[in-house]
Amino acid sequence: MASETINLVLLLCCLSIIFQPSKIYIAAQNSDESTMERESCNVYEGEWVYDESYPLYDSSGCRFIRKEFDCLKYDRPDHEYLKYRWQPNGCDIPRFDGLDLLKRLKGKKVMFVGDSISSNQWESMICLLHNAVKGSNITSHENSSTVTFQDYDVSITFFLTHYLVDIEDEPLIGRVLKLDSLKNGEVWKDIDVLIFNTWHWWYRRVKQPWDYIEVDGKIVKDMDRMVAFKEGLKTWAKWVNSDVNPFKNKVFFQGVSPSHYNGAEWNEPEVKNCSKETTPIQGSTYPSGLPLAAKVVQEILANNILPSKNVHLLDITTLSQLRKDGHVSSYNAFRGMDCTHWCLAGVTDSWNQLLYAQLAC
C-alpha cells in the first residue's frame, strides 16, 4: 500500500508540472489522494515542519561523508536539526525513495558539477542511495569522485570546478579566469543527468585561484565580481544552448546556497554566526529576501537559455535561508566555524528530495 501511495504522489507530480523559468508548480491535492485540485503550488514555497521519521539515513552508517560535513561524528550535541522536513504550501512532494530512483536511472550517469557546495549535495545523494541498497555492490576509489552502484549500472560523480568557466595558466601573465571559455563542456555533454552550481568562490579574495580575468578578449586585474559572475553564467548558458541534447541530457542548476554569518539578515543583529542556532526560521519568508546572486541566476535561466533545453532551477535558496540551524558550524574535523556548508544528514537531503521529484517524472 505504501508503494502505491508513493507512485500516486509521483504520478500527480509528473502529470501536473508546469515549467516556469525558476519554479516547479505541482497541482495541489485535496483530502482524496485519487483526485487533484486545479490550483497549483510552487514546491519551493513552504516551511520546515518537525517530523520524527527524519533523518532519511543514519550518518554513522554512510562511509562517504567527508570530515568537513559529518557533524554528529564531531560531537554536535543537539539533534533537532535532523528532524525537519520541507513541506510546500498546499501540496506534497514524494519522500525520497532511493531504490526507485536507482531503477529509474539504470544504465545512466549522474554528475554534480561545481564547488564544495556541489560536493555537499553529491555526498547527500550517495548516502541516500546507499541507505536504500546497503547490500548491493557499490564501488568507489579512494582518489576518485565517482561512486558506482554496480547492480543498477548507475554512477554518481562530483566534478570540481569553482566557476564553471575555465582558469588557464598564461606563460607571461599567470593564472587567468576566462569568462568566455568553457572547455569542460566536452565532458559534461556525455552525462545523462547534470546538476550545476557556482557562486561560493566568486567574491573570494583569499586563496583565489586566479590572478587576472579575461572577458571579451581583454585581460584585467579585477572587475565587479557580480558582473563577472553574470558573464560566466552567460557562457555556461551558451554551452547549454549549443551542446545540451534535451532528449539525452537532463540539466539542473542547483541555485544559490546561502551562508549564515550575519544575524541581521534574520532580525538578530547581535548574532555573528550560526554557532548557537538549533531551530529553523518559522514560516516561509526570510527577512532579508533573496540575495542578488539568486536573482542573477533566475535572470540567466529565464533570458539566456532556450526553452527547448528544459533546464530546471532547483530553487533551494529561500528554503535553505530558513535553515540557519543546518550548517556545520564548528562540528567538523578542523573545528573551524563553517556557516556555509551543511551537516550530513540534513538540509541537502531535502535538495535531493526535490531533485528526485523531478527525475521521477
Coordinates of C-alpha atoms in Angstrom, one line a residue:
M1 CA 0.0 0.0 0.0
A2 CA 2.9 2.4 0.8
S3 CA 4.4 1.9 -2.6
E4 CA 1.1 2.5 -4.3
T5 CA 0.8 5.8 -2.4
I6 CA 4.4 6.8 -3.4
N7 CA 3.6 6.0 -7.1
L8 CA 0.4 8.0 -6.9
V9 CA 2.2 11.1 -5.5
L10 CA 4.8 10.8 -8.2
L11 CA 2.1 10.4 -10.9
L12 CA 0.3 13.5 -9.6
C13 CA 3.6 15.4 -9.6
C14 CA 4.5 14.4 -13.1
L15 CA 1.1 15.0 -14.6
S16 CA 0.8 18.4 -13.2
I17 CA 4.3 20.1 -13.5
I18 CA 4.2 23.4 -15.2
F19 CA 7.6 24.7 -16.1
Q20 CA 8.5 28.3 -15.3
P21 CA 12.0 29.9 -15.6
S22 CA 12.8 29.3 -12.0
K23 CA 10.0 27.2 -10.5
I24 CA 8.1 23.9 -10.5
Y25 CA 4.4 24.1 -10.0
I26 CA 2.6 20.9 -8.8
A27 CA -1.1 20.6 -8.7
A28 CA -2.4 20.6 -5.2
Q29 CA -4.0 17.5 -3.7
N30 CA -7.2 17.6 -1.8
S31 CA -8.0 15.1 1.0
D32 CA -8.8 12.4 -1.6
E33 CA -5.5 11.3 -3.0
S34 CA -7.1 10.0 -6.1
T35 CA -8.1 13.5 -7.3
M36 CA -6.3 16.7 -7.9
E37 CA -7.4 20.3 -7.4
R38 CA -7.0 22.7 -10.2
E39 CA -4.9 25.1 -8.1
S40 CA -1.2 24.7 -8.4
C41 CA 1.6 25.3 -5.9
N42 CA 5.2 26.1 -6.1
V43 CA 7.2 23.3 -4.3
Y44 CA 9.9 25.8 -3.3
E45 CA 7.5 27.9 -1.2
G46 CA 6.7 26.3 2.1
E47 CA 8.0 25.8 5.6
W48 CA 10.0 23.3 7.6
V49 CA 8.0 21.0 9.8
Y50 CA 9.1 18.7 12.6
D51 CA 8.9 15.1 11.5
E52 CA 10.0 12.2 13.8
S53 CA 10.6 9.9 10.8
Y54 CA 13.6 12.0 9.8
P55 CA 16.5 11.9 9.1
L56 CA 16.4 9.8 6.0
Y57 CA 19.6 7.9 6.9
D58 CA 22.0 7.5 9.8
S59 CA 25.2 9.4 9.0
S60 CA 27.3 6.9 11.1
G61 CA 26.3 4.2 8.5
C62 CA 27.4 6.2 5.5
R63 CA 31.2 5.9 4.8
F64 CA 31.1 8.5 2.0
I65 CA 30.7 11.6 4.3
R66 CA 33.9 13.7 4.4
K67 CA 35.1 15.0 7.7
E68 CA 34.1 18.6 6.9
F69 CA 30.3 17.7 6.9
D70 CA 30.0 14.9 9.5
C71 CA 28.5 16.9 12.4
L72 CA 27.5 14.0 14.6
K73 CA 30.9 12.4 14.4
Y74 CA 32.4 15.6 15.6
D75 CA 30.2 16.0 18.6
R76 CA 27.3 18.2 17.7
P77 CA 25.2 18.0 20.9
D78 CA 21.8 19.0 19.5
H79 CA 20.0 16.6 17.2
E80 CA 16.8 18.5 16.5
Y81 CA 18.2 19.9 13.2
L82 CA 17.9 16.3 11.8
K83 CA 14.1 16.2 12.3
Y84 CA 12.8 18.8 9.9
R85 CA 11.1 18.0 6.6
W86 CA 10.4 20.5 3.8
Q87 CA 6.7 21.0 3.3
P88 CA 5.5 23.0 0.3
N89 CA 2.4 25.2 0.8
G90 CA -0.7 23.4 -0.5
C91 CA 0.9 20.2 -1.9
D92 CA 3.1 17.3 -1.1
I93 CA 6.4 16.1 -2.6
P94 CA 7.2 12.4 -2.6
R95 CA 9.5 11.0 0.2
F96 CA 12.9 10.2 -1.3
D97 CA 12.9 6.6 -2.5
G98 CA 16.5 5.5 -3.3
L99 CA 15.6 2.1 -4.8
D100 CA 13.0 3.6 -7.1
L101 CA 15.5 6.3 -8.2
L102 CA 18.2 3.7 -9.0
K103 CA 15.8 1.7 -11.1
R104 CA 14.7 4.8 -13.0
L105 CA 18.4 5.8 -13.6
K106 CA 19.5 2.3 -14.6
G107 CA 22.4 2.5 -17.0
K108 CA 22.9 6.2 -16.6
K109 CA 25.5 8.7 -15.4
V110 CA 24.8 11.5 -12.9
M111 CA 27.2 14.3 -12.3
F112 CA 27.2 17.1 -9.8
V113 CA 29.3 20.0 -11.3
G114 CA 30.5 22.8 -9.1
D115 CA 32.4 23.7 -5.9
S116 CA 32.2 22.2 -2.4
I117 CA 28.5 23.0 -2.2
S118 CA 28.0 20.6 -5.0
S119 CA 30.1 18.1 -3.1
N120 CA 27.8 18.6 -0.1
Q121 CA 24.8 17.6 -2.3
W122 CA 26.7 14.8 -4.0
E123 CA 27.6 13.1 -0.7
S124 CA 24.0 13.5 0.4
M125 CA 22.8 11.7 -2.7
I126 CA 25.2 8.9 -2.3
C127 CA 24.2 8.4 1.4
L128 CA 20.5 8.4 0.4
L129 CA 21.1 5.8 -2.3
H130 CA 23.4 3.7 -0.2
N131 CA 20.9 3.6 2.6
A132 CA 18.3 2.2 0.2
V133 CA 20.5 -0.6 -1.1
K134 CA 23.1 -1.3 1.6
G135 CA 23.6 -4.9 0.5
S136 CA 24.2 -4.2 -3.2
N137 CA 27.6 -3.9 -5.0
I138 CA 28.8 -0.3 -4.6
T139 CA 32.3 0.7 -5.7
S140 CA 34.4 3.8 -5.2
H141 CA 38.1 4.5 -5.3
E142 CA 40.0 6.4 -2.7
N143 CA 41.1 9.2 -5.1
S144 CA 38.0 9.1 -7.3
S145 CA 35.0 11.3 -7.1
T146 CA 32.7 8.7 -8.7
V147 CA 30.6 6.1 -6.8
T148 CA 29.0 3.4 -8.9
F149 CA 26.0 1.3 -7.9
Q150 CA 27.0 -1.7 -9.9
D151 CA 23.8 -3.7 -9.6
Y152 CA 22.0 -0.8 -11.4
D153 CA 24.9 0.4 -13.6
V154 CA 24.4 3.9 -12.1
S155 CA 27.4 6.2 -11.5
I156 CA 27.2 9.3 -9.3
T157 CA 30.1 11.7 -9.9
F158 CA 31.3 15.0 -8.4
F159 CA 33.2 17.2 -10.9
L160 CA 35.1 20.0 -9.2
T161 CA 35.0 23.4 -10.8
H162 CA 34.7 26.6 -8.8
Y163 CA 33.5 28.9 -11.6
L164 CA 32.2 26.5 -14.4
V165 CA 34.3 28.6 -16.8
D166 CA 38.0 28.0 -17.4
I167 CA 41.1 29.0 -15.5
E168 CA 44.3 28.7 -17.6
D169 CA 47.9 29.4 -17.0
E170 CA 49.3 32.0 -19.4
P171 CA 53.1 31.8 -19.5
L172 CA 53.8 35.6 -19.4
I173 CA 50.9 36.6 -17.2
G174 CA 49.8 33.9 -14.7
R175 CA 46.5 32.3 -13.9
V176 CA 43.6 33.8 -15.9
L177 CA 39.9 33.3 -15.2
K178 CA 38.4 33.2 -18.7
L179 CA 34.8 34.3 -18.6
D180 CA 34.3 33.4 -22.3
S181 CA 35.8 29.9 -22.2
L182 CA 34.2 26.6 -21.1
K183 CA 36.2 23.6 -22.3
N184 CA 34.9 21.1 -19.8
G185 CA 31.6 21.0 -21.7
E186 CA 33.1 18.3 -23.8
V187 CA 33.0 16.0 -20.8
W188 CA 29.6 17.2 -19.5
K189 CA 27.7 16.7 -22.7
D190 CA 28.1 12.9 -22.4
I191 CA 26.4 12.8 -19.0
D192 CA 22.7 11.9 -18.6
V193 CA 21.9 14.0 -15.6
L194 CA 23.8 17.2 -14.8
I195 CA 23.4 19.3 -11.7
F196 CA 25.4 22.6 -11.9
N197 CA 26.4 25.0 -9.2
T198 CA 28.6 28.1 -8.9
W199 CA 28.6 31.1 -6.6
H200 CA 30.6 30.4 -3.5
W201 CA 34.0 31.4 -4.9
W202 CA 33.1 34.5 -7.0
Y203 CA 33.8 37.0 -4.2
R204 CA 36.7 35.1 -2.6
R205 CA 39.9 37.1 -2.5
V206 CA 41.9 35.0 -0.1
K207 CA 43.3 31.9 -1.9
Q208 CA 41.5 32.8 -5.1
P209 CA 42.9 30.5 -7.8
W210 CA 43.4 33.2 -10.5
D211 CA 45.4 36.4 -11.0
Y212 CA 43.6 38.0 -13.9
I213 CA 40.3 38.0 -15.6
E214 CA 39.7 37.8 -19.3
V215 CA 36.4 38.9 -20.9
D216 CA 35.6 40.0 -24.5
G217 CA 39.3 39.5 -25.4
K218 CA 40.6 41.9 -22.7
I219 CA 42.6 40.9 -19.7
V220 CA 42.0 42.9 -16.5
K221 CA 43.4 42.6 -13.0
D222 CA 39.9 42.5 -11.5
M223 CA 36.3 43.6 -12.1
D224 CA 33.0 43.8 -10.4
R225 CA 32.5 40.3 -9.1
M226 CA 28.8 40.2 -9.7
V227 CA 29.3 41.3 -13.3
A228 CA 31.9 38.6 -13.7
F229 CA 29.5 36.0 -12.2
K230 CA 26.9 37.0 -14.7
E231 CA 29.3 36.9 -17.6
G232 CA 30.4 33.4 -16.6
L233 CA 26.8 32.2 -16.4
K234 CA 26.1 33.6 -19.8
T235 CA 29.0 31.5 -21.2
W236 CA 27.5 28.4 -19.5
A237 CA 24.1 29.3 -21.0
K238 CA 25.7 29.4 -24.4
W239 CA 27.1 26.0 -23.9
V240 CA 23.7 24.7 -22.8
N241 CA 22.1 26.1 -25.9
S242 CA 24.7 24.6 -28.2
D243 CA 25.6 21.3 -26.7
V244 CA 22.8 20.0 -24.5
N245 CA 20.5 17.4 -26.1
P246 CA 17.2 17.6 -24.2
F247 CA 16.4 14.0 -25.4
K248 CA 19.6 12.7 -23.7
N249 CA 20.6 15.3 -21.0
K250 CA 18.6 16.4 -18.0
V251 CA 20.0 19.6 -16.8
F252 CA 19.5 21.3 -13.4
F253 CA 21.0 24.4 -11.8
Q254 CA 21.4 23.9 -8.1
G255 CA 20.6 27.5 -7.2
V256 CA 22.5 29.7 -4.7
S257 CA 23.1 28.1 -1.3
P258 CA 23.1 30.8 1.5
S259 CA 25.5 31.3 4.4
H260 CA 24.5 32.5 7.8
Y261 CA 27.2 34.8 9.3
N262 CA 25.1 37.9 9.7
G263 CA 22.2 37.7 12.1
A264 CA 20.8 41.0 10.9
E265 CA 19.5 39.0 7.9
W266 CA 17.1 37.2 10.1
N267 CA 16.4 40.1 12.5
E268 CA 19.0 39.2 15.1
P269 CA 21.7 41.8 14.5
E270 CA 23.7 40.7 17.6
V271 CA 24.3 37.3 16.1
K272 CA 27.6 36.9 14.1
N273 CA 27.5 33.3 13.0
C274 CA 25.4 30.1 13.2
S275 CA 27.2 28.5 16.2
K276 CA 24.2 28.6 18.5
E277 CA 21.4 28.1 16.0
T278 CA 19.3 25.0 16.7
T279 CA 16.0 25.6 15.0
P280 CA 14.8 26.8 11.6
I281 CA 13.2 30.2 11.0
Q282 CA 9.4 29.8 11.3
G283 CA 7.2 30.4 8.3
S284 CA 8.0 30.8 4.6
T285 CA 9.8 34.1 4.4
Y286 CA 13.4 35.1 5.0
P287 CA 13.5 38.6 6.4
S288 CA 16.3 40.0 4.1
G289 CA 14.9 38.4 1.0
L290 CA 16.7 36.8 -1.9
P291 CA 20.4 37.6 -2.4
L292 CA 21.3 39.4 -5.7
A293 CA 23.2 36.3 -6.9
A294 CA 20.0 34.2 -6.8
K295 CA 18.2 36.9 -8.9
V296 CA 21.0 36.8 -11.4
V297 CA 20.7 33.1 -11.8
Q298 CA 16.9 33.4 -12.3
E299 CA 17.5 36.1 -14.9
I300 CA 20.1 34.0 -16.9
L301 CA 17.9 30.9 -16.9
A302 CA 14.9 32.9 -18.0
N303 CA 16.5 35.1 -20.7
N304 CA 19.6 33.3 -21.9
I305 CA 18.6 29.6 -22.2
L306 CA 16.4 28.3 -25.0
P307 CA 13.1 26.9 -23.5
S308 CA 13.6 23.7 -25.6
K309 CA 16.6 22.8 -23.4
N310 CA 14.3 22.3 -20.4
V311 CA 16.9 23.4 -17.8
H312 CA 15.4 23.4 -14.4
L313 CA 16.4 25.6 -11.4
L314 CA 16.4 23.7 -8.1
D315 CA 15.4 26.9 -6.3
I316 CA 16.8 26.0 -2.9
T317 CA 17.8 29.5 -1.8
T318 CA 14.9 30.6 0.3
L319 CA 14.2 27.2 1.8
S320 CA 17.9 26.9 2.8
Q321 CA 17.9 30.5 4.1
L322 CA 15.3 29.4 6.6
R323 CA 17.7 26.7 7.9
K324 CA 20.2 28.8 9.9
D325 CA 20.5 25.7 12.2
G326 CA 21.6 23.3 9.5
H327 CA 25.2 24.4 9.0
V328 CA 28.3 22.5 10.0
S329 CA 29.3 25.3 12.5
S330 CA 32.4 24.1 14.4
Y331 CA 31.3 20.4 14.4
N332 CA 33.9 19.3 11.8
A333 CA 37.4 17.8 11.9
F334 CA 39.1 21.2 11.8
R335 CA 36.8 22.8 14.5
G336 CA 36.7 25.9 12.3
M337 CA 33.5 28.0 12.1
D338 CA 31.6 27.0 8.9
C339 CA 28.2 28.6 8.3
T340 CA 28.4 27.9 4.6
H341 CA 28.3 24.1 4.3
W342 CA 25.6 21.8 5.6
C343 CA 25.6 18.9 8.1
L344 CA 25.0 15.4 6.7
A345 CA 22.4 14.2 7.2
G346 CA 20.5 17.4 6.9
V347 CA 19.3 20.2 4.6
T348 CA 20.9 18.9 1.4
D349 CA 18.9 15.7 1.7
S350 CA 15.8 17.9 1.0
W351 CA 17.5 19.4 -2.0
N352 CA 17.9 15.8 -3.3
Q353 CA 14.3 15.0 -2.4
L354 CA 13.2 17.9 -4.7
L355 CA 15.7 16.6 -7.4
Y356 CA 14.2 13.1 -7.0
A357 CA 10.7 14.5 -7.6
Q358 CA 11.9 15.8 -11.0
L359 CA 13.9 12.8 -12.0
A360 CA 11.0 10.5 -11.2
C361 CA 8.8 12.3 -13.9

